PDB file of C-alpha atoms in Angstrom:
ATOM      1  CA  UNK H 195       6.188  19.191   7.448  1.00 54.00           C
ATOM      2  CA  UNK H 196       4.618  17.790   4.368  1.00 77.00           C
ATOM      3  CA  UNK H 197       4.489  14.126   3.429  1.00 90.00           C
ATOM      4  CA  UNK H 198       6.736  11.329   2.724  1.00 94.00           C
ATOM      5  CA  UNK H 199       9.607  11.947   0.572  1.00 95.00           C
ATOM      6  CA  UNK H 200      11.598   9.407  -1.436  1.00 96.00           C
ATOM      7  CA  UNK H 201      14.805   9.830  -3.291  1.00 96.00           C
ATOM      8  CA  UNK H 202      15.935   9.597  -6.044  1.00 96.00           C
ATOM      9  CA  UNK H 203      12.590   9.762  -8.113  1.00 95.00           C
ATOM     10  CA  UNK H 204      14.233   7.457 -10.891  1.00 96.00           C
ATOM     11  CA  UNK H 205      16.960   5.827 -10.786  1.00 97.00           C
ATOM     12  CA  UNK H 206      18.854   3.731 -14.001  1.00 97.00           C
ATOM     13  CA  UNK H 207      21.721   1.191 -13.168  1.00 97.00           C
ATOM     14  CA  UNK H 208      23.667  -1.588 -14.737  1.00 97.00           C
ATOM     15  CA  UNK H 209      23.195  -5.061 -13.965  1.00 96.00           C
ATOM     16  CA  UNK H 210      25.406  -5.935 -10.998  1.00 97.00           C
ATOM     17  CA  UNK H 211      25.695  -2.653  -9.601  1.00 97.00           C
ATOM     18  CA  UNK H 212      24.605  -1.790  -6.074  1.00 97.00           C
ATOM     19  CA  UNK H 213      21.655   0.843  -5.417  1.00 98.00           C
ATOM     20  CA  UNK H 214      20.361   3.013  -2.507  1.00 98.00           C
ATOM     21  CA  UNK H 215      17.044   4.110  -1.996  1.00 98.00           C
ATOM     22  CA  UNK H 216      15.974   6.820   0.372  1.00 98.00           C
ATOM     23  CA  UNK H 217      12.831   7.206   2.660  1.00 97.00           C
ATOM     24  CA  UNK H 218      12.225  10.298   4.773  1.00 96.00           C
ATOM     25  CA  UNK H 219       9.132   9.677   6.560  1.00 95.00           C
ATOM     26  CA  UNK H 220       6.590  12.226   8.108  1.00 93.00           C
ATOM     27  CA  UNK H 221       8.116  13.336  11.156  1.00 91.00           C
ATOM     28  CA  UNK H 222       7.082  11.429  14.233  1.00 87.00           C
ATOM     29  CA  UNK H 223       5.850   8.577  12.358  1.00 90.00           C
ATOM     30  CA  UNK H 224       7.027   5.656  13.888  1.00 88.00           C
ATOM     31  CA  UNK H 225       6.198   3.196  11.425  1.00 89.00           C
ATOM     32  CA  UNK H 226       8.079   2.784   8.051  1.00 93.00           C
ATOM     33  CA  UNK H 227       7.279   0.218   5.239  1.00 93.00           C
ATOM     34  CA  UNK H 228       9.042  -0.621   1.961  1.00 95.00           C
ATOM     35  CA  UNK H 229       6.654  -1.996  -0.920  1.00 95.00           C
ATOM     36  CA  UNK H 230       7.578  -3.021  -4.484  1.00 96.00           C
ATOM     37  CA  UNK H 231       5.729  -2.505  -7.296  1.00 93.00           C
ATOM     38  CA  UNK H 232       6.230  -4.090 -10.337  1.00 91.00           C
ATOM     39  CA  UNK H 233       4.633  -2.645 -13.784  1.00 86.00           C
ATOM     40  CA  UNK H 234       1.001  -3.264 -13.477  1.00 79.00           C
ATOM     41  CA  UNK H 235       0.884  -5.173 -10.490  1.00 82.00           C
ATOM     42  CA  UNK H 236      -0.088  -4.696  -6.796  1.00 84.00           C
ATOM     43  CA  UNK H 237       2.120  -4.128  -3.809  1.00 90.00           C
ATOM     44  CA  UNK H 238       4.609  -6.317  -2.721  1.00 91.00           C
ATOM     45  CA  UNK H 239       5.685  -5.831   1.136  1.00 90.00           C
ATOM     46  CA  UNK H 240       9.274  -5.841   1.550  1.00 94.00           C
ATOM     47  CA  UNK H 241      10.077  -4.833   4.967  1.00 93.00           C
ATOM     48  CA  UNK H 242       8.214  -3.147   8.114  1.00 89.00           C
ATOM     49  CA  UNK H 243      10.301  -0.773  10.802  1.00 91.00           C
ATOM     50  CA  UNK H 244       8.569   0.010  14.208  1.00 87.00           C
ATOM     51  CA  UNK H 245      11.131   2.619  15.470  1.00 88.00           C
ATOM     52  CA  UNK H 246      14.640   1.617  14.038  1.00 90.00           C
ATOM     53  CA  UNK H 247      13.770  -2.285  14.493  1.00 89.00           C
ATOM     54  CA  UNK H 248      12.584  -4.476  11.843  1.00 87.00           C
ATOM     55  CA  UNK H 249       9.986  -6.933  13.229  1.00 80.00           C
ATOM     56  CA  UNK H 250       9.159  -8.544  10.045  1.00 80.00           C
ATOM     57  CA  UNK H 251      11.723  -8.636   7.073  1.00 83.00           C
ATOM     58  CA  UNK H 252       9.885 -11.775   5.721  1.00 82.00           C
ATOM     59  CA  UNK H 253       9.253  -9.944   2.353  1.00 88.00           C
ATOM     60  CA  UNK H 254      12.987  -9.321   1.561  1.00 92.00           C
ATOM     61  CA  UNK H 255      13.020 -11.187  -1.754  1.00 91.00           C
ATOM     62  CA  UNK H 256      16.941 -12.197  -1.343  1.00 92.00           C
ATOM     63  CA  UNK H 257      20.028 -11.525   0.736  1.00 93.00           C
ATOM     64  CA  UNK H 258      20.751  -9.008  -1.732  1.00 96.00           C
ATOM     65  CA  UNK H 259      18.086  -6.757  -0.469  1.00 97.00           C
ATOM     66  CA  UNK H 260      18.652  -4.938   3.269  1.00 96.00           C
ATOM     67  CA  UNK H 261      17.375  -2.195   4.828  1.00 96.00           C
ATOM     68  CA  UNK H 262      17.840   0.464   7.888  1.00 95.00           C
ATOM     69  CA  UNK H 263      16.545   2.961   9.759  1.00 95.00           C
ATOM     70  CA  UNK H 264      18.098   5.511  12.098  1.00 90.00           C
ATOM     71  CA  UNK H 265      16.969   7.852  14.524  1.00 86.00           C
ATOM     72  CA  UNK H 266      13.341   6.616  14.010  1.00 83.00           C
ATOM     73  CA  UNK H 267      13.544   8.871  10.834  1.00 92.00           C
ATOM     74  CA  UNK H 268      14.939   8.302   7.452  1.00 96.00           C
ATOM     75  CA  UNK H 269      15.372   4.694   5.892  1.00 97.00           C
ATOM     76  CA  UNK H 270      17.610   3.161   3.415  1.00 97.00           C
ATOM     77  CA  UNK H 271      16.877   0.297   1.093  1.00 97.00           C
ATOM     78  CA  UNK H 272      19.866  -1.088  -0.521  1.00 97.00           C
ATOM     79  CA  UNK H 273      19.776  -3.631  -3.439  1.00 97.00           C
ATOM     80  CA  UNK H 274      23.306  -5.145  -4.029  1.00 97.00           C
ATOM     81  CA  UNK H 275      24.235  -6.673  -7.293  1.00 97.00           C
ATOM     82  CA  UNK H 276      21.066  -5.616  -8.870  1.00 97.00           C
ATOM     83  CA  UNK H 277      19.470  -7.958 -11.321  1.00 97.00           C
ATOM     84  CA  UNK H 278      17.183  -6.748 -13.983  1.00 96.00           C
ATOM     85  CA  UNK H 279      14.110  -8.555 -12.195  1.00 95.00           C
ATOM     86  CA  UNK H 280      14.708  -6.103  -9.860  1.00 97.00           C
ATOM     87  CA  UNK H 281      13.055  -3.180 -11.978  1.00 97.00           C
ATOM     88  CA  UNK H 282      10.242  -1.758 -10.406  1.00 96.00           C
ATOM     89  CA  UNK H 283       9.111   1.172  -8.213  1.00 95.00           C
ATOM     90  CA  UNK H 284       9.858   1.009  -4.764  1.00 97.00           C
ATOM     91  CA  UNK H 285       7.256   2.366  -2.363  1.00 96.00           C
ATOM     92  CA  UNK H 286       7.805   4.057   1.283  1.00 96.00           C
ATOM     93  CA  UNK H 287       4.917   4.677   3.603  1.00 94.00           C
ATOM     94  CA  UNK H 288       5.064   5.776   7.214  1.00 92.00           C
ATOM     95  CA  UNK H 289       2.055   5.715   9.814  1.00 88.00           C
ATOM     96  CA  UNK H 290       1.883   7.128  13.506  1.00 85.00           C
ATOM     97  CA  UNK H 291       1.280   3.853  14.935  1.00 69.00           C
ATOM     98  CA  UNK H 292       0.745   5.185  18.697  1.00 56.00           C
ATOM     99  CA  UNK H 293      -1.731   2.435  19.295  1.00 57.00           C
ATOM    100  CA  UNK H 294      -2.847  -0.652  16.927  1.00 53.00           C
ATOM    101  CA  UNK H 295      -5.954   1.871  16.197  1.00 58.00           C
ATOM    102  CA  UNK H 296      -4.358   4.749  14.511  1.00 60.00           C
ATOM    103  CA  UNK H 297      -2.193   3.561  11.636  1.00 72.00           C
ATOM    104  CA  UNK H 298      -3.307   5.139   8.706  1.00 80.00           C
ATOM    105  CA  UNK H 299      -0.403   4.774   6.248  1.00 87.00           C
ATOM    106  CA  UNK H 300       1.172   7.949   4.032  1.00 90.00           C
ATOM    107  CA  UNK H 301       3.011   6.999   1.126  1.00 93.00           C
ATOM    108  CA  UNK H 302       5.911   8.606  -0.802  1.00 94.00           C
ATOM    109  CA  UNK H 303       5.877   9.102  -4.485  1.00 92.00           C
ATOM    110  CA  UNK H 304       8.362   6.137  -5.077  1.00 94.00           C
ATOM    111  CA  UNK H 305      11.465   5.544  -6.929  1.00 96.00           C
ATOM    112  CA  UNK H 306      11.227   3.893 -10.105  1.00 96.00           C
ATOM    113  CA  UNK H 307      14.445   1.506 -10.720  1.00 97.00           C
ATOM    114  CA  UNK H 308      15.424   0.556 -13.967  1.00 97.00           C
ATOM    115  CA  UNK H 309      17.890  -1.978 -14.294  1.00 97.00           C
ATOM    116  CA  UNK H 310      19.627  -2.053 -17.565  1.00 95.00           C
TER     117      UNK H 310
ATOM    118  CA  UNK J 116      -2.102 -16.790   5.937  1.00 74.00           C
ATOM    119  CA  UNK J 117      -4.140 -13.789   5.123  1.00 81.00           C
ATOM    120  CA  UNK J 118      -4.820 -12.996   1.538  1.00 89.00           C
ATOM    121  CA  UNK J 119      -6.666 -10.070  -0.245  1.00 94.00           C
ATOM    122  CA  UNK J 120      -8.219 -10.817  -3.677  1.00 94.00           C
ATOM    123  CA  UNK J 121      -9.808  -8.171  -6.202  1.00 95.00           C
ATOM    124  CA  UNK J 122     -11.261 -10.320  -8.984  1.00 94.00           C
ATOM    125  CA  UNK J 123     -11.908  -7.063 -11.456  1.00 95.00           C
ATOM    126  CA  UNK J 124      -8.982  -5.973 -13.117  1.00 94.00           C
ATOM    127  CA  UNK J 125     -10.173  -3.437 -15.078  1.00 96.00           C
ATOM    128  CA  UNK J 126     -13.673  -1.438 -14.875  1.00 96.00           C
ATOM    129  CA  UNK J 127     -15.078   1.743 -16.554  1.00 97.00           C
ATOM    130  CA  UNK J 128     -17.750   3.729 -15.498  1.00 97.00           C
ATOM    131  CA  UNK J 129     -19.785   6.951 -17.312  1.00 97.00           C
ATOM    132  CA  UNK J 130     -18.996  10.085 -15.692  1.00 97.00           C
ATOM    133  CA  UNK J 131     -21.708  10.838 -12.759  1.00 97.00           C
ATOM    134  CA  UNK J 132     -22.555   7.054 -12.627  1.00 97.00           C
ATOM    135  CA  UNK J 133     -22.047   4.783  -9.891  1.00 97.00           C
ATOM    136  CA  UNK J 134     -19.621   1.870  -9.853  1.00 98.00           C
ATOM    137  CA  UNK J 135     -18.556  -0.901  -7.058  1.00 98.00           C
ATOM    138  CA  UNK J 136     -15.310  -2.374  -6.738  1.00 98.00           C
ATOM    139  CA  UNK J 137     -15.169  -5.898  -5.211  1.00 97.00           C
ATOM    140  CA  UNK J 138     -12.558  -7.316  -2.687  1.00 97.00           C
ATOM    141  CA  UNK J 139     -12.392 -10.086  -0.701  1.00 97.00           C
ATOM    142  CA  UNK J 140     -10.300 -11.336   1.654  1.00 96.00           C
ATOM    143  CA  UNK J 141      -9.287 -14.238   4.085  1.00 94.00           C
ATOM    144  CA  UNK J 142      -8.449 -14.263   7.844  1.00 90.00           C
ATOM    145  CA  UNK J 143      -8.960 -16.395  10.938  1.00 88.00           C
ATOM    146  CA  UNK J 144      -8.433 -13.388  12.787  1.00 86.00           C
ATOM    147  CA  UNK J 145     -11.358 -11.438  14.574  1.00 86.00           C
ATOM    148  CA  UNK J 146     -10.347  -7.984  14.620  1.00 85.00           C
ATOM    149  CA  UNK J 147      -8.486  -6.285  11.777  1.00 89.00           C
ATOM    150  CA  UNK J 148      -8.471  -3.093   9.515  1.00 90.00           C
ATOM    151  CA  UNK J 149      -9.505  -2.833   5.758  1.00 93.00           C
ATOM    152  CA  UNK J 150      -8.339   0.034   3.411  1.00 94.00           C
ATOM    153  CA  UNK J 151      -9.029   1.227   0.108  1.00 96.00           C
ATOM    154  CA  UNK J 152      -6.259   3.007  -1.368  1.00 95.00           C
ATOM    155  CA  UNK J 153      -6.250   5.057  -4.568  1.00 95.00           C
ATOM    156  CA  UNK J 154      -3.148   5.377  -7.315  1.00 92.00           C
ATOM    157  CA  UNK J 155      -3.653   7.682 -10.090  1.00 91.00           C
ATOM    158  CA  UNK J 156      -1.374   7.556 -13.043  1.00 84.00           C
ATOM    159  CA  UNK J 157       1.001  10.161 -10.894  1.00 80.00           C
ATOM    160  CA  UNK J 158       1.721   6.946  -8.479  1.00 80.00           C
ATOM    161  CA  UNK J 159       1.091   8.674  -5.439  1.00 84.00           C
ATOM    162  CA  UNK J 160      -0.979   6.079  -3.217  1.00 89.00           C
ATOM    163  CA  UNK J 161      -3.864   8.021  -1.427  1.00 91.00           C
ATOM    164  CA  UNK J 162      -5.995   6.643   1.096  1.00 92.00           C
ATOM    165  CA  UNK J 163      -9.718   6.597   0.412  1.00 95.00           C
ATOM    166  CA  UNK J 164     -11.508   4.901   3.418  1.00 94.00           C
ATOM    167  CA  UNK J 165     -10.807   2.922   6.011  1.00 92.00           C
ATOM    168  CA  UNK J 166     -12.725   0.459   8.155  1.00 92.00           C
ATOM    169  CA  UNK J 167     -12.414  -1.460  11.408  1.00 89.00           C
ATOM    170  CA  UNK J 168     -13.898  -5.098  11.335  1.00 89.00           C
ATOM    171  CA  UNK J 169     -15.283  -4.662  15.029  1.00 86.00           C
ATOM    172  CA  UNK J 170     -17.370  -1.694  13.722  1.00 86.00           C
ATOM    173  CA  UNK J 171     -20.350  -3.054  12.203  1.00 83.00           C
ATOM    174  CA  UNK J 172     -21.459   0.549  10.691  1.00 90.00           C
ATOM    175  CA  UNK J 173     -19.949   1.004   6.916  1.00 93.00           C
ATOM    176  CA  UNK J 174     -17.721   3.437   6.511  1.00 92.00           C
ATOM    177  CA  UNK J 175     -18.177   6.605   4.381  1.00 92.00           C
ATOM    178  CA  UNK J 176     -16.200   9.422   3.090  1.00 92.00           C
ATOM    179  CA  UNK J 177     -18.195  11.679   0.695  1.00 94.00           C
ATOM    180  CA  UNK J 178     -18.997  10.212  -2.313  1.00 96.00           C
ATOM    181  CA  UNK J 179     -17.116   6.848  -1.164  1.00 97.00           C
ATOM    182  CA  UNK J 180     -18.569   4.190   0.954  1.00 96.00           C
ATOM    183  CA  UNK J 181     -18.107   0.649   1.663  1.00 96.00           C
ATOM    184  CA  UNK J 182     -20.307  -2.722   2.149  1.00 96.00           C
ATOM    185  CA  UNK J 183     -18.610  -4.649   4.664  1.00 95.00           C
ATOM    186  CA  UNK J 184     -19.924  -8.152   5.310  1.00 95.00           C
ATOM    187  CA  UNK J 185     -17.650  -9.637   7.812  1.00 93.00           C
ATOM    188  CA  UNK J 186     -19.424 -12.917   7.963  1.00 93.00           C
ATOM    189  CA  UNK J 187     -18.838 -13.215   4.209  1.00 95.00           C
ATOM    190  CA  UNK J 188     -15.280 -11.694   4.113  1.00 95.00           C
ATOM    191  CA  UNK J 189     -16.067  -9.273   1.653  1.00 96.00           C
ATOM    192  CA  UNK J 190     -15.182  -5.504   1.426  1.00 96.00           C
ATOM    193  CA  UNK J 191     -16.637  -3.875  -1.550  1.00 97.00           C
ATOM    194  CA  UNK J 192     -15.950   0.097  -2.462  1.00 98.00           C
ATOM    195  CA  UNK J 193     -18.816   2.019  -4.013  1.00 98.00           C
ATOM    196  CA  UNK J 194     -17.990   5.362  -5.848  1.00 98.00           C
ATOM    197  CA  UNK J 195     -21.271   7.596  -6.447  1.00 97.00           C
ATOM    198  CA  UNK J 196     -21.372  10.406  -8.912  1.00 97.00           C
ATOM    199  CA  UNK J 197     -18.069   9.185 -10.470  1.00 97.00           C
ATOM    200  CA  UNK J 198     -15.702  11.909 -11.415  1.00 97.00           C
ATOM    201  CA  UNK J 199     -13.111  12.038 -14.174  1.00 96.00           C
ATOM    202  CA  UNK J 200     -10.474  12.336 -11.327  1.00 94.00           C
ATOM    203  CA  UNK J 201     -11.457   9.103  -9.991  1.00 96.00           C
ATOM    204  CA  UNK J 202      -9.542   7.290 -12.933  1.00 96.00           C
ATOM    205  CA  UNK J 203      -6.941   5.391 -10.998  1.00 96.00           C
ATOM    206  CA  UNK J 204      -5.992   1.793  -9.927  1.00 95.00           C
ATOM    207  CA  UNK J 205      -7.733   1.144  -6.598  1.00 97.00           C
ATOM    208  CA  UNK J 206      -6.129  -1.182  -3.838  1.00 96.00           C
ATOM    209  CA  UNK J 207      -7.807  -3.138  -0.983  1.00 96.00           C
ATOM    210  CA  UNK J 208      -5.395  -3.848   1.925  1.00 94.00           C
ATOM    211  CA  UNK J 209      -5.754  -5.704   4.981  1.00 91.00           C
ATOM    212  CA  UNK J 210      -4.011  -5.008   8.412  1.00 88.00           C
ATOM    213  CA  UNK J 211      -4.246  -7.501  11.186  1.00 81.00           C
ATOM    214  CA  UNK J 212      -4.328  -5.744  15.241  1.00 76.00           C
ATOM    215  CA  UNK J 213      -1.885  -8.224  16.504  1.00 72.00           C
ATOM    216  CA  UNK J 214       1.535  -9.322  15.360  1.00 67.00           C
ATOM    217  CA  UNK J 215       3.891  -7.180  12.986  1.00 67.00           C
ATOM    218  CA  UNK J 216       0.986  -5.071  11.851  1.00 71.00           C
ATOM    219  CA  UNK J 217       2.037  -6.124   8.249  1.00 78.00           C
ATOM    220  CA  UNK J 218      -0.620  -4.801   5.433  1.00 86.00           C
ATOM    221  CA  UNK J 219      -1.704  -7.069   2.567  1.00 89.00           C
ATOM    222  CA  UNK J 220      -2.773  -5.613  -0.572  1.00 92.00           C
ATOM    223  CA  UNK J 221      -4.625  -6.939  -3.525  1.00 93.00           C
ATOM    224  CA  UNK J 222      -3.858  -6.810  -6.985  1.00 91.00           C
ATOM    225  CA  UNK J 223      -5.829  -3.592  -7.682  1.00 94.00           C
ATOM    226  CA  UNK J 224      -8.697  -2.666 -10.003  1.00 96.00           C
ATOM    227  CA  UNK J 225      -8.100  -0.126 -12.947  1.00 95.00           C
ATOM    228  CA  UNK J 226     -10.974   2.013 -12.837  1.00 97.00           C
ATOM    229  CA  UNK J 227     -11.430   4.250 -15.948  1.00 97.00           C
ATOM    230  CA  UNK J 228     -14.017   7.169 -15.553  1.00 97.00           C
ATOM    231  CA  UNK J 229     -15.503   7.885 -19.106  1.00 97.00           C
ATOM    232  CA  UNK J 230     -16.578  11.318 -20.160  1.00 95.00           C
TER     233      UNK J 230
END
């Protein structure tokens, strides 16, 4: 039952290739978040899921980025036609969000993506 | 739009001393949540402390406490008796209680505890 897990931990790809990043949230957590963290910078919100739906996709940088969640569990972030500026650590977090009050985010260790 | 500002990119403190990290935010909402997260070199983000805006009492977790000034929109973190293991990036974050529950993070403060 541990914490949030992400795979792979590191991914090196060539410019123009597609990549898929996976997040397994804590069991029972209804909310799931994706963030991007460029080297030495803060967290940039990408997308948020409540259950399997995404009420807020406002942070996705371009139409090359997409994400889905199934079974109110695992989520996949897909980046198509990767560019060098996509190089970053991609962090996933989940929270219980039973009601607006209880929503502490628990983060995964992240996936470090390097686009050559 | 909500914003979170951390004006101290880097700080250092001697072991066993006290340090305060600053955070200011901007919102038109009356109720919201504020957080401090720690990110050590291992990259794992860890929740340090959480404050609910409707509570006037400042949150405390062991050596960590906050000074929440709602009118000034200020939310500083005080670390007492600093330890080498406190060396990390510290991020301040804001979340609304309405809408999409999106979190807004500051750009972080890199804290180094010196032996």
